[in-house]
Coordinates of C-alpha atoms in Angstrom, one line a residue:
Chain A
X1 CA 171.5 78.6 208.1
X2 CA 174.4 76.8 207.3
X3 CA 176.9 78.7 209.7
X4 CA 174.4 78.6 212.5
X5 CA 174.1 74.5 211.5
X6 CA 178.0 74.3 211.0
X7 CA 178.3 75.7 214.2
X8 CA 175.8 73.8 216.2
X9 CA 177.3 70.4 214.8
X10 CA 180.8 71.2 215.4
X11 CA 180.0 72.5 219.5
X12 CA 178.0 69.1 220.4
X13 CA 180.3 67.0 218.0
X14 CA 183.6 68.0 219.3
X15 CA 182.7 67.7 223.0
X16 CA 182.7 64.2 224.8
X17 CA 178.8 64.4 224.0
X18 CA 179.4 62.3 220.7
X19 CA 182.0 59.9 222.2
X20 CA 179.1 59.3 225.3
X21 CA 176.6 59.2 222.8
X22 CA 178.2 56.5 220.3
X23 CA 179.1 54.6 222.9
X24 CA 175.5 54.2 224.5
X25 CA 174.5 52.8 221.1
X26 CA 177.5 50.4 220.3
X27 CA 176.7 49.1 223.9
X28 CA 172.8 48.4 223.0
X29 CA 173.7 47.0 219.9
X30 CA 176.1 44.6 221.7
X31 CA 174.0 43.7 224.3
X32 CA 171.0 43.5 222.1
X33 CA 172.6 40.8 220.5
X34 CA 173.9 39.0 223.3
X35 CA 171.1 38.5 224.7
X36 CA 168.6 38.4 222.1
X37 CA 166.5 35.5 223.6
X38 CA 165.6 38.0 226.8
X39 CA 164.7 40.8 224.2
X40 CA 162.4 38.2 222.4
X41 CA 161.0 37.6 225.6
X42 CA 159.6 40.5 226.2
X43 CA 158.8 42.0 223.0
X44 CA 157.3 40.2 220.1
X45 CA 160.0 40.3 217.4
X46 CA 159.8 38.7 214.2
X47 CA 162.1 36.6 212.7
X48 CA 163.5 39.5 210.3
X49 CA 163.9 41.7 213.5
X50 CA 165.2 38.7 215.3
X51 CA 168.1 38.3 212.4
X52 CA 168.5 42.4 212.8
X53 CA 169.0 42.4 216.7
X54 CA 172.0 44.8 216.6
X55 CA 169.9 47.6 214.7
X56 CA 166.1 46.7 216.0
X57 CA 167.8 46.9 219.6
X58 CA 169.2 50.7 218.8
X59 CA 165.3 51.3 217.5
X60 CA 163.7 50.0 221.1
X61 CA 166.5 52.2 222.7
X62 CA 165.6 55.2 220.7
X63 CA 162.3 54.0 221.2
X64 CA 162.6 54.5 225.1
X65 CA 165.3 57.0 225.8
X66 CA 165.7 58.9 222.3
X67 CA 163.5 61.7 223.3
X68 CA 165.3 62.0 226.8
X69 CA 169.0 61.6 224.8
X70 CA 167.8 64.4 222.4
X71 CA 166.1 66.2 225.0
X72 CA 169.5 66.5 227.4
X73 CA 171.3 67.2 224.5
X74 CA 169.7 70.3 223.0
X75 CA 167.3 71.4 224.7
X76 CA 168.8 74.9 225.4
X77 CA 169.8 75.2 221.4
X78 CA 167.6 78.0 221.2
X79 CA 166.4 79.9 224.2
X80 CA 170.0 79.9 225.6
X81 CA 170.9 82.0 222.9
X82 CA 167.9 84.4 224.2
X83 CA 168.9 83.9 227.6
X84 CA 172.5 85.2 227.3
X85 CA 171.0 87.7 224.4
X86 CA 173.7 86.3 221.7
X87 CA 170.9 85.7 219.9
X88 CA 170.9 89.5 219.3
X89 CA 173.9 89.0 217.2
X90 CA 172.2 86.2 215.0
X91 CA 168.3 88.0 214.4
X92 CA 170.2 91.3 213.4
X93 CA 171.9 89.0 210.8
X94 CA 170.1 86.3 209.3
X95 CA 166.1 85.4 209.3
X96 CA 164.6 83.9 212.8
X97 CA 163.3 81.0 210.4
X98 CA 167.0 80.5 209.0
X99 CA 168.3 80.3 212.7
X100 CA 165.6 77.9 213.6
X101 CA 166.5 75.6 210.9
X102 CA 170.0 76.0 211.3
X103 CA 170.0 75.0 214.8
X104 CA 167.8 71.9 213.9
X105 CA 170.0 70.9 211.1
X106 CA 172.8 71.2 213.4
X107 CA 171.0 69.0 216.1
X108 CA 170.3 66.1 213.2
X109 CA 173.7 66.2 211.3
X110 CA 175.3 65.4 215.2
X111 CA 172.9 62.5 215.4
X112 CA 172.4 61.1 211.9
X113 CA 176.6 61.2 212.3
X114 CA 176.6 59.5 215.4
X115 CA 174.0 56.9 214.1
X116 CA 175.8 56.4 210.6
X117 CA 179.0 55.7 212.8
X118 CA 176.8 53.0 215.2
X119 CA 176.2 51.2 211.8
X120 CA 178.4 51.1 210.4
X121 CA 180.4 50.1 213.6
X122 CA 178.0 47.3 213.8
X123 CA 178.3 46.5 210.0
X124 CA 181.7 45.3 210.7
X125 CA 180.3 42.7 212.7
X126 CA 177.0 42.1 211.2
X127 CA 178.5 42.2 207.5
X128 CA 174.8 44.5 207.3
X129 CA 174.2 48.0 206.7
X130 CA 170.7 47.8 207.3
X131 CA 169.3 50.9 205.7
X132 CA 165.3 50.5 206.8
X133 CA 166.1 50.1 210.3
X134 CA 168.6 53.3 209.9
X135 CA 165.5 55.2 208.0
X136 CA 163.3 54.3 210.6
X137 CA 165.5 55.3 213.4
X138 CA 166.6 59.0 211.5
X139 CA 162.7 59.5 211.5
X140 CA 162.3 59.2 215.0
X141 CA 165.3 61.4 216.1
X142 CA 164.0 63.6 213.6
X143 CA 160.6 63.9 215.2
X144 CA 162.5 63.7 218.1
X145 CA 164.5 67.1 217.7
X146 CA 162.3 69.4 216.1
X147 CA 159.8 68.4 219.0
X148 CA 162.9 69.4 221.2
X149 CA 163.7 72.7 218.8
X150 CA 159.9 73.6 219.9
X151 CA 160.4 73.7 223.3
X152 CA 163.4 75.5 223.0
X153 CA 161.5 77.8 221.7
X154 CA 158.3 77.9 223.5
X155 CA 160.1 77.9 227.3
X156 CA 162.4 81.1 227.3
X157 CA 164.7 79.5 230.5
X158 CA 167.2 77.0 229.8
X159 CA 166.7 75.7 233.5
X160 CA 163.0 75.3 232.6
X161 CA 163.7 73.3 229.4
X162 CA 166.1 71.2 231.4
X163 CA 164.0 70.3 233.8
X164 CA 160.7 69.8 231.2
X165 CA 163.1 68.4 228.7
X166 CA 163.6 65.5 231.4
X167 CA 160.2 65.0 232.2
X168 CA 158.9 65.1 228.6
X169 CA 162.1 62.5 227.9
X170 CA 160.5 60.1 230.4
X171 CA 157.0 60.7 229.9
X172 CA 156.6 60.8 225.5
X173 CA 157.5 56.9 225.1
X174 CA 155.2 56.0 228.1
X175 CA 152.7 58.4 226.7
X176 CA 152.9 57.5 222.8
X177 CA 152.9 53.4 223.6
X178 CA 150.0 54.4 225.7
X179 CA 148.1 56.0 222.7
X180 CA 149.5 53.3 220.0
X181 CA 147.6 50.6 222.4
X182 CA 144.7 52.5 224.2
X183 CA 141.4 51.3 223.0
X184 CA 140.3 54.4 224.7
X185 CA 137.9 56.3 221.9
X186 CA 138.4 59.4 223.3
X187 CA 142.5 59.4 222.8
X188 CA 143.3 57.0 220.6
X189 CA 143.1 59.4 217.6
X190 CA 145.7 61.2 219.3
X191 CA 147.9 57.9 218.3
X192 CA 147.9 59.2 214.7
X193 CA 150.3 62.3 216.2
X194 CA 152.5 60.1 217.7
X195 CA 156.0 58.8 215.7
X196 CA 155.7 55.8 217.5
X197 CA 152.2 54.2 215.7
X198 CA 154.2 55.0 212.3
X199 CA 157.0 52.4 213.5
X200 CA 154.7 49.5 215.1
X201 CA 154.7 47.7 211.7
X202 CA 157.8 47.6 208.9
X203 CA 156.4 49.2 206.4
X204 CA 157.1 53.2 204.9
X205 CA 154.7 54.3 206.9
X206 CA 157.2 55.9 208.9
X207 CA 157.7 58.8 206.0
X208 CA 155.1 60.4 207.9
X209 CA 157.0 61.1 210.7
X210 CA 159.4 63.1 208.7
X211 CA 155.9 65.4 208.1
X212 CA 154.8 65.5 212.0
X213 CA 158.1 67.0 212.6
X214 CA 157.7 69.3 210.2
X215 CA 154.7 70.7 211.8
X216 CA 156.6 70.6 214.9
X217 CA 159.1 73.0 213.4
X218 CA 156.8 74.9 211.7
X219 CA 155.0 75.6 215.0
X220 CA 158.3 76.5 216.6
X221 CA 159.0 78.7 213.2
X222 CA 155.6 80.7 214.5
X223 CA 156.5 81.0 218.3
X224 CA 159.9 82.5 217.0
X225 CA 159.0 84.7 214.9
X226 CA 157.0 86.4 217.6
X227 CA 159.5 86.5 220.2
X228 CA 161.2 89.3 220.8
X229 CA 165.1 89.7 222.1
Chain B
X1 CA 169.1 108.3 200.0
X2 CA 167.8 108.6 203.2
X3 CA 169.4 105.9 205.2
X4 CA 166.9 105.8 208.1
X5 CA 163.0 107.2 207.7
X6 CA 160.9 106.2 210.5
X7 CA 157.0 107.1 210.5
X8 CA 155.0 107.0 213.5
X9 CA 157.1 104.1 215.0
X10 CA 155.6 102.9 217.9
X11 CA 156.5 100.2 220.6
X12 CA 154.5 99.5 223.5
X13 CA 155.0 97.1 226.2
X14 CA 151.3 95.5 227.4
X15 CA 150.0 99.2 227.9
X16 CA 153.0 100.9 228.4
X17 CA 154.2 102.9 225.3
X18 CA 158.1 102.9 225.2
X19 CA 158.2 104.7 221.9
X20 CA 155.3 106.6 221.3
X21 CA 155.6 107.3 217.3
X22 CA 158.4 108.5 216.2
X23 CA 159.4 110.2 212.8
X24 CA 162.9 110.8 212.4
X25 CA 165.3 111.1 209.1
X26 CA 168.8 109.9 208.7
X27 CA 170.5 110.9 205.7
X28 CA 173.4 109.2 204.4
X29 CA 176.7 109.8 205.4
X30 CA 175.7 111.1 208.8
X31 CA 176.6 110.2 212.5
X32 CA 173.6 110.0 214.0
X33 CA 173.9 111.1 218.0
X34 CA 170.9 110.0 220.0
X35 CA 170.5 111.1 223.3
X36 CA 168.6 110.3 226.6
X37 CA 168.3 109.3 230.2
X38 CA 168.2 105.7 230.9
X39 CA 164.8 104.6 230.1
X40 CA 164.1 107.6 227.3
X41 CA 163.6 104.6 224.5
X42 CA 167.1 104.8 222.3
X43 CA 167.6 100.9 222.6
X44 CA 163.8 99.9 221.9
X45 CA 164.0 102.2 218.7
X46 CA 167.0 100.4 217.6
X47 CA 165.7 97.3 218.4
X48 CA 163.1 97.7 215.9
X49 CA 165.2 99.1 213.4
X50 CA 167.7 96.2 213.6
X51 CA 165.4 93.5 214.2
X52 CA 165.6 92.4 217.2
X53 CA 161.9 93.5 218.1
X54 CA 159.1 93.9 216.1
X55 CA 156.9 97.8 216.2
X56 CA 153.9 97.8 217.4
X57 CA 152.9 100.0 214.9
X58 CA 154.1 102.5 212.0
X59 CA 156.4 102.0 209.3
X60 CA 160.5 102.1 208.7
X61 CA 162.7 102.3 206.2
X62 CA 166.4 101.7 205.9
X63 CA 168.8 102.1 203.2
X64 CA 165.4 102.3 200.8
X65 CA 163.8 99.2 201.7
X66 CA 160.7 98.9 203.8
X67 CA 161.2 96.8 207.1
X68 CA 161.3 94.8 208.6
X69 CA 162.9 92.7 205.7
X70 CA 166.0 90.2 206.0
X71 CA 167.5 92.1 202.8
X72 CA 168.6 95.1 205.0
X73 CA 170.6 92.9 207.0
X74 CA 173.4 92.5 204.3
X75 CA 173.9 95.7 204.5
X76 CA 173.5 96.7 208.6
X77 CA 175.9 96.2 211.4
X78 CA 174.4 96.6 214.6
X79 CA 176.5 96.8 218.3
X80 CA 173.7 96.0 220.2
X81 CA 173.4 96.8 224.0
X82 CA 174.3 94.9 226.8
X83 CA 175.1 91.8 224.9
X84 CA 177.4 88.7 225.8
X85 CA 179.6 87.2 222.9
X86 CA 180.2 83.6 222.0
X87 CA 182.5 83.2 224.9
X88 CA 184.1 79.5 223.5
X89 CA 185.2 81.3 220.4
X90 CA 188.1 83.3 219.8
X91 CA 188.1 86.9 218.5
X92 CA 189.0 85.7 214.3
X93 CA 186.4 82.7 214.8
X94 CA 183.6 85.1 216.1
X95 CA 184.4 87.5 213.4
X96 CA 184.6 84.7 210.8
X97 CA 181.0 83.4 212.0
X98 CA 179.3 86.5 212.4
X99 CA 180.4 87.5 208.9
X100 CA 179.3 84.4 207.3
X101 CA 175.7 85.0 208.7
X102 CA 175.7 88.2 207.1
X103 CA 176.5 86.0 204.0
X104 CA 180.0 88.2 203.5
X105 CA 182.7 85.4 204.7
X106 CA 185.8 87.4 205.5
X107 CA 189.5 85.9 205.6
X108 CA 191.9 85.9 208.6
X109 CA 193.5 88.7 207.3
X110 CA 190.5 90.6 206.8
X111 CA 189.5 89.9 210.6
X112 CA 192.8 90.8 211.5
X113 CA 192.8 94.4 210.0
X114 CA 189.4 95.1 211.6
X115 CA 190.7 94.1 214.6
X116 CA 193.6 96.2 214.6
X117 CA 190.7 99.2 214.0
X118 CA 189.2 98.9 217.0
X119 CA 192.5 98.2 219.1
X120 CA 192.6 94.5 219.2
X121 CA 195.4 93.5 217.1
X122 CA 197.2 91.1 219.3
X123 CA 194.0 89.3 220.8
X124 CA 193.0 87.3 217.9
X125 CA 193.3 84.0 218.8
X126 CA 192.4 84.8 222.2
X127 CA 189.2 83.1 223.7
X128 CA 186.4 85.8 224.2
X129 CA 185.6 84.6 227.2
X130 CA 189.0 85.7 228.7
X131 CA 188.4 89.0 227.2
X132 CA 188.2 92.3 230.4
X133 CA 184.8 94.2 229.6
X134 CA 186.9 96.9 227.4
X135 CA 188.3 94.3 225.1
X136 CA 184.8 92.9 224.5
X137 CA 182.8 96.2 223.6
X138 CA 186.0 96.6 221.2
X139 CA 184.9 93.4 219.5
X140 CA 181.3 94.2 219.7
X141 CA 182.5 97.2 217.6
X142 CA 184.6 95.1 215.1
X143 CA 181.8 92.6 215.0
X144 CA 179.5 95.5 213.3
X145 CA 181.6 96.6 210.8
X146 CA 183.6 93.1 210.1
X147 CA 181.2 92.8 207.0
X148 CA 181.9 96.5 205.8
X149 CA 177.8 97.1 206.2
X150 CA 176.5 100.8 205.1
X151 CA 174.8 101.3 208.4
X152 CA 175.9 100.5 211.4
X153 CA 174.5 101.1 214.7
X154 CA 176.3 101.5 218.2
X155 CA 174.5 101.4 221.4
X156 CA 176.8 103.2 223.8
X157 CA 179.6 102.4 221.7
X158 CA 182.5 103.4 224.5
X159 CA 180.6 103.2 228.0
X160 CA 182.9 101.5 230.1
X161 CA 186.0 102.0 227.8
X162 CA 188.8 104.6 229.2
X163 CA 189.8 107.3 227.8
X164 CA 192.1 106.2 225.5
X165 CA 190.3 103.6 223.9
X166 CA 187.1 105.9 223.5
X167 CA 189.4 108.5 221.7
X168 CA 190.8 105.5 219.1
X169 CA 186.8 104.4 218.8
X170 CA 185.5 107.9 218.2
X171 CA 188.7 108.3 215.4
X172 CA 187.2 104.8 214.1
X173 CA 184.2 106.2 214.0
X174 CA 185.0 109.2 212.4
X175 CA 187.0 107.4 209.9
X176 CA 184.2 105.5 208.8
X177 CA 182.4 108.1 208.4
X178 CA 184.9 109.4 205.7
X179 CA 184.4 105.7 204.0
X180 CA 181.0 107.3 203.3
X181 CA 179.0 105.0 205.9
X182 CA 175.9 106.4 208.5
X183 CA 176.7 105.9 212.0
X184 CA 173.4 105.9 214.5
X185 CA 175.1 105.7 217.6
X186 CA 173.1 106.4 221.3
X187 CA 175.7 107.6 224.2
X188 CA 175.6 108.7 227.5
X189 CA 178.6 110.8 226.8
X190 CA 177.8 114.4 225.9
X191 CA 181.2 115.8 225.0
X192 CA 181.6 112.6 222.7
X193 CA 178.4 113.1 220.6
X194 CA 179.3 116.7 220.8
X195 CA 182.8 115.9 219.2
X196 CA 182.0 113.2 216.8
X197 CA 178.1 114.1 215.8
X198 CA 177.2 115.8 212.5
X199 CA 172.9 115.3 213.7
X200 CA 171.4 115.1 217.0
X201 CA 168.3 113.9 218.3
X202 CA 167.1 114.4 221.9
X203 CA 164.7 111.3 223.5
X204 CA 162.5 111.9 226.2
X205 CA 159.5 109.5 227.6
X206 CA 159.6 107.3 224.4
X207 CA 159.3 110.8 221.9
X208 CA 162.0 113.0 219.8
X209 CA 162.0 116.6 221.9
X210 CA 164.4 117.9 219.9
X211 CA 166.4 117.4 216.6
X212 CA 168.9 118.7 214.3
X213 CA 172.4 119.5 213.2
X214 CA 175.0 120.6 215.8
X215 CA 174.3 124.2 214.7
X216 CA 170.4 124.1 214.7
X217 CA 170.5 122.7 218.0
X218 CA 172.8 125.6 219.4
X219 CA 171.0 128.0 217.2
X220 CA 167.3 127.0 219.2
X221 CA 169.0 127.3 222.7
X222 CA 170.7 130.2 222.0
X223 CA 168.6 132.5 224.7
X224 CA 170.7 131.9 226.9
X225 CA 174.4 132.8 225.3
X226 CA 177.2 134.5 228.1
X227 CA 179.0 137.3 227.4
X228 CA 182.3 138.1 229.3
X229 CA 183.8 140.7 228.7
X230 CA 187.6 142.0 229.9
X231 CA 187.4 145.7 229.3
X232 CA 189.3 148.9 230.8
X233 CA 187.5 150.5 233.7
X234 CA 184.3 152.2 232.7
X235 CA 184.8 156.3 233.3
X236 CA 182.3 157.3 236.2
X237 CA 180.6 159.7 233.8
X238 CA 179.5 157.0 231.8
X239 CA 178.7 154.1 234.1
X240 CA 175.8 154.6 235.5
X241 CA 173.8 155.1 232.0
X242 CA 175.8 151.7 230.1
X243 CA 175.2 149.6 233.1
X244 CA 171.4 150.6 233.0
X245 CA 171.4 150.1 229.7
X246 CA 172.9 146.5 230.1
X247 CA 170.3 145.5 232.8
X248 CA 167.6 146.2 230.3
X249 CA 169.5 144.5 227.4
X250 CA 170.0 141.1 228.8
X251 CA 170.2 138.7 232.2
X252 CA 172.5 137.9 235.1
X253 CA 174.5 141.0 234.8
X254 CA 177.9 140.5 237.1
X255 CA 180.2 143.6 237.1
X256 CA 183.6 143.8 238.3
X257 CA 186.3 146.4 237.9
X258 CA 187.4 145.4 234.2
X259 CA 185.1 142.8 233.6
X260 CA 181.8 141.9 233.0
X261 CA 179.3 139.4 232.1
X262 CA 176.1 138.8 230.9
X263 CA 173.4 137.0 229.1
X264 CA 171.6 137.4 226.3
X265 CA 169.1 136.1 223.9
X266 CA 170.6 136.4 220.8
X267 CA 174.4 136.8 218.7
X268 CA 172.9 140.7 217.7
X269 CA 173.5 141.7 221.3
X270 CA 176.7 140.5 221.6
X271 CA 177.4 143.4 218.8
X272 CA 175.1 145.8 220.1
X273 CA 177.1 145.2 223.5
X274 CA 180.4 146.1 221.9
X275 CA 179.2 148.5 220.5
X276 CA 178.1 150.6 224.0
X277 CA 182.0 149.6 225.7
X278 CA 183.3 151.5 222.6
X279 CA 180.7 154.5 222.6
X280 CA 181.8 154.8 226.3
X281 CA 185.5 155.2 224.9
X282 CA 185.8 151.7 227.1
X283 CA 188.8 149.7 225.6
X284 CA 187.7 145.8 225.1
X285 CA 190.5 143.2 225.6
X286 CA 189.2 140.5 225.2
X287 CA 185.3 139.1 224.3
X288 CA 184.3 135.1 225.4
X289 CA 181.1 133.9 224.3
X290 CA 179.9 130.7 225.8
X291 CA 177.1 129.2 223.9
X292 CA 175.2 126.2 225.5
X293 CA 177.0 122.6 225.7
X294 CA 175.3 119.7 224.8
X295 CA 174.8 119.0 228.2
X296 CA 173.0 122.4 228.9
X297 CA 170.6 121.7 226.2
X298 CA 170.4 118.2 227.4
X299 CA 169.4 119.1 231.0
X300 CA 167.0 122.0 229.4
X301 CA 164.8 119.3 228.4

C-alpha cells in the first residue's frame, strides 16, 4: 500500500498538477477576501465565516468544483492501470484491496498537501490556521476521492471516466444542494448520502463524511475484487 | 514440496470453458515447459495461478498454501504476457518499486546485478519507455526474479528476442534453476522447451493431452522411431528374404544401395534389425536413430 500510495503522490505531486492546483486555491482565497461583501451577497455567511473569508471561500470552491478538481485529476488512478494491463504487475504482487487503498491514499496525501500548503500560505496573511474549516474541507475531498476511486473502478475505460468524471464533477454539487434543500419527500432522504448536508451547519457533523467515503471505498474494494485483468 | 498442485481448475468465459479442469503437478526444482497453439489456455491457467484472474471452479496450491491467498505472492514472480511497463520509470526505479510491493526492497546494487542477468547492465537509468521491445521482455524477466521469489513464471519468456538474447535467457533460466527455484514457463519455441525443460505438458482446447518428463514424453511417441542404416551392399542371395523380412518388421521402408531406412514401433527392433544386417554377413557402418522432436509430438496432437 504504501509504495503504490508513495508512488501515486509523487506522479501527481511532481507534475505542474500541484503548482495548477495550489494556485486555484491561493487565488479563491484572495479573491474571497477581496471581495467579501459580493460573497455575502449571495450566500448567507455568518459573522464567524465572514471573519474566515480566506478559508470558508476555499470550502464554497471545493463546494462547487472539488468533485470536478478531483474528478480530472484521478480519475484514471485505477482502470488505467487495467487499461495498459500494468496492473498485472501490481495484483500478482500485493492484495487488490492494498492497491485500492494505496491509490486513494495517494490521491488524498496530494490534496491534503496541497490544502495544508493553501493554509498555511494564507496563514501568513490571516495570522490563522483555521483547523475546522481545514477539517471540514479534508472531509469533502475525502468523500470526494473515494467517490472518484469508485468510478475508477466501476468504468474499465479511462476515456469513459474522463468524460463521466466531467459530467459527475458538474452535476454532484448541483445535485447534492438540490437534495440538502428539496422538500421533495420522495428524495430528500437521499440528502443524508450527500457530504454536502453534513457541512450546511458548523458543527462535527461532518465526521460522518469521513464514514460515507468509506462505504464508497468499500464498494469500490467489492467491484475490484471481482475484476479480472 | 510440490510447488504447483492444481485440481480440477476450471475457467470459463460466460459459457465458454477456457480451461476445462485441469490437474497438473509441479515439483520443486523443475522447469516447467507448457505448450500449445495460441488459444490452447496456457495464459488463463497462469492467470489463475498468479492472481490475476479468479477460477471458476477447483482448487490450487502453490508452494503448500491454498489459493488464491496474498501470502504466495512473497514468494512468486510472474512475467506475465503481453504487458506494458511503467513507461515514466527507469529500469532501477521499476525494479525498486516492484520489489517493494512484494515487500522485499532491494538496493541499487541489487537491481543492478539482476540487470546485468538478463542483459541489461548498462540500461539502468534509462526510461522504460525508450526501451526497443527486446530490452523490455528483458526487464519483464528481471522484474520476476528482482525479489529472488521461489517460483516464477514466464509467459513466452523470449518471443520476440533474437537469438542471442534467447540463448543468455534460456542460460538464466537454467541457472536459476541450479539456485534450486521452479520455472513454469509457456513458449512457442519447441527446440527451446526441448533444450531447457526437465517436465512438459501439452494444452489443447483448455485440457492437458499429454504430460511428463522429456523421456516419458519420447518414450509414449516412440511408434514412430527411424532407423537409417549405412551398411555394405546386401549379397543377392540374401536380399530378397531380409528385405521381406523388414517390410513385415516395421513401416516406410526406403532401400538404396548401402543404405536403408525404416520405421519402427519400438527400441527392440532397432536390435532385432541389427541383428538380421549381421546374420546376412552385411557389414553396418553406421546406425542413426531419429526419435520424435518436440515438434513431432506437438503436431501429433
Amino acid at each position: 500500500m504504501i509504495a503504490i500510495g508513495k508512488r501515486e503522490f509523487i506522479s501527481m505531486f511532481k507534475s505542474v498538477k500541484s503548482i495548477i492546483i495550489i494556485a486555484i486555491l491561493l487565488l479563491t482565497s484572495y479573491y474571497s477576501a477581496k471581495f467579501s461583501g459580493l460573497l455575502a451577497s449571495g450566500i448567507a455567511l455568518t459573522e464567524k465565516e465572514m471573519a474566515d473569508i480566506h478559508t470558508v471561500g476555499l470550502l464554497i470552491l471545493l463546494f462547487i468544483f472539488g468533485q470536478l478538481f478531483v474528478m480530472g485529476l484521478s480519475h484514471d488512478s485505477i482502470n488505467k492501470e487495467s487499461h495498459e494491463r500494468t496492473m498485472r504487475f501490481l495484483v500478482t504482487r500485493t492484495s487488490r484491496l492494498q492497491i485500492l487503498l494505496g491509490k486513494f491514499a495517494g490521491a488524498w496525501l496530494f490534496w491534503f498537501t496541497c490544502l495544508v500548503i493553501s493554509f498555511l500560505v494564507i496563514a501568513i496573511f490571516a495570522l490563522k490556521f483555521d483547523f475546522f474549516i481545514f477539517s471540514q474541507v479534508m472531509a469533502l475531498l475525502t468523500f470526494q476521492i473515494a467517490l472518484t476511486i469508485l468510478l475508477s473502478v466501476a468504468i474499465p475505460k479511462p476515456s469513459a471516466t474522463m468524460f463521466l468524471g466531467i459530467l459527475i464533477g458538474l452535476l454532484f454539487p448541483a445535485l447534492g444542494a438540490w437534495l440538502v434543500f428539496t422538500d421533495n419527500p420522495w428524495v430528500s432522504w437521499l440528502k443524508f448520502a450527500s457530504p454536502y448536508y453534513y457541512l450546511m451547519e458548523d458543527t462535527y457533523q461532518f465526521l460522518i463524511i469521513f464514514g460515507l467515503a468509506g462505504l464508497l471505498l468499500a464498494a469500490a474494494a467489492l467491484i475490484f475484487n471481482r475484476r479480472e485483468f | 514440496m510440490k510447488a504447483i498442485e492444481t485440481k480440477l481448475l476450471k475457467k470459463t468465459y460466460g459459457s465458454t470453458p477456457v480451461v476445462k479442469g485441469i490437474n497438473l503437478t509441479v515439483e520443486e526444482g523443475e522447469i516447467f515447459g507448457f505448450l500449445g497453439r495460441n488459444g490452447a489456455g496456457k495464459s488463463t491457467f497462469i492467470n489463475m495461478l498468479t492472481g490475476i484472474t479468479r477460477p471458476t471452479s477447483g482448487s490450487f496450491t502453490i508452494l503448500g498454501v491454498e489459493g488464491p491467498d496474498e501470502r504466495m505472492k512473497k514468494h512468486i514472480g510472474v512475467m506475465p504476457d503481453y504487458s506494458t511497463l511503467f513507461n515514466s520509470m527507469n529500469a532501477i526505479k521499476h525494479l525498486k518499486f516492484l520489489s517493494s510491493l512484494s515487500g522485499k526492497p532491494v538496493s541499487t546494487t541489487e537491481c543492478q546485478q539482476v540487470l546485468k542477468q538478463v542483459g541489461l547492465e548498462n540500461a539502468g537509468n534509462k526510461k522504460v519507455g525508450k526501451f526497443s521491445f527486446g530490452m523490455k521482455k528483458k526487464l519483464g524477466i528481471a522484474q520476476a526474479i528482482i525479489h529472488d521469489p521461489n517460483l516464477i513464471f514466464l509467459d513466452e519468456p523470449t518471443s520476440g528476442l533474437d537469438a542471442e538474447s534467447a540463448l543468455h535467457i534460456h542460460r538464466l533460466i537454467s541457472s536459476l534453476k541450479e539456485r534450486g527455484k521452479t520455472i513454469f514457463m509457456t513458449s512457442h519455441n519447441l527446440d527451446e522447451v526441448e533444450k531447457i525443460c526437465t517436465t512438459i505438458a501439452i494444452m489443447k482446447d483448455g485440457s492437458i493431452v499429454k504430460s511428463g518428463t522429456m523421456d516419458e514424453l519420447r518414450s509414449y511417441y516412440r511408434s514412430a522411431i527411424t532407423v537409417e542404416l549405412k551398411h555394405a551392399a546386401v549379397p543377392a542371395s540374401e536380399s530378397q528374404n531380409l528385405y521381406a523380412w523388414l517390410e513385415t518388421t516395421g513401416s516406410e521402408l526406403r532401400r538404396e544401395t548401402g543404405f536403408t531406412s525404416i520405421t519402427v514401433g519400438s527400441e527392440k527392433k532397432i536390435a532385432e534389425i541389427i541383428r538380421a544386417f549381421t546374420r546376412c554377413q552385411v557389414d553396418i557402418f553406421r546406425v542413426e536413430v531419429n526419435e520424435p522432436s518436440l515438434e513431432e509430438m506437438f503436431l501429433a496432437e
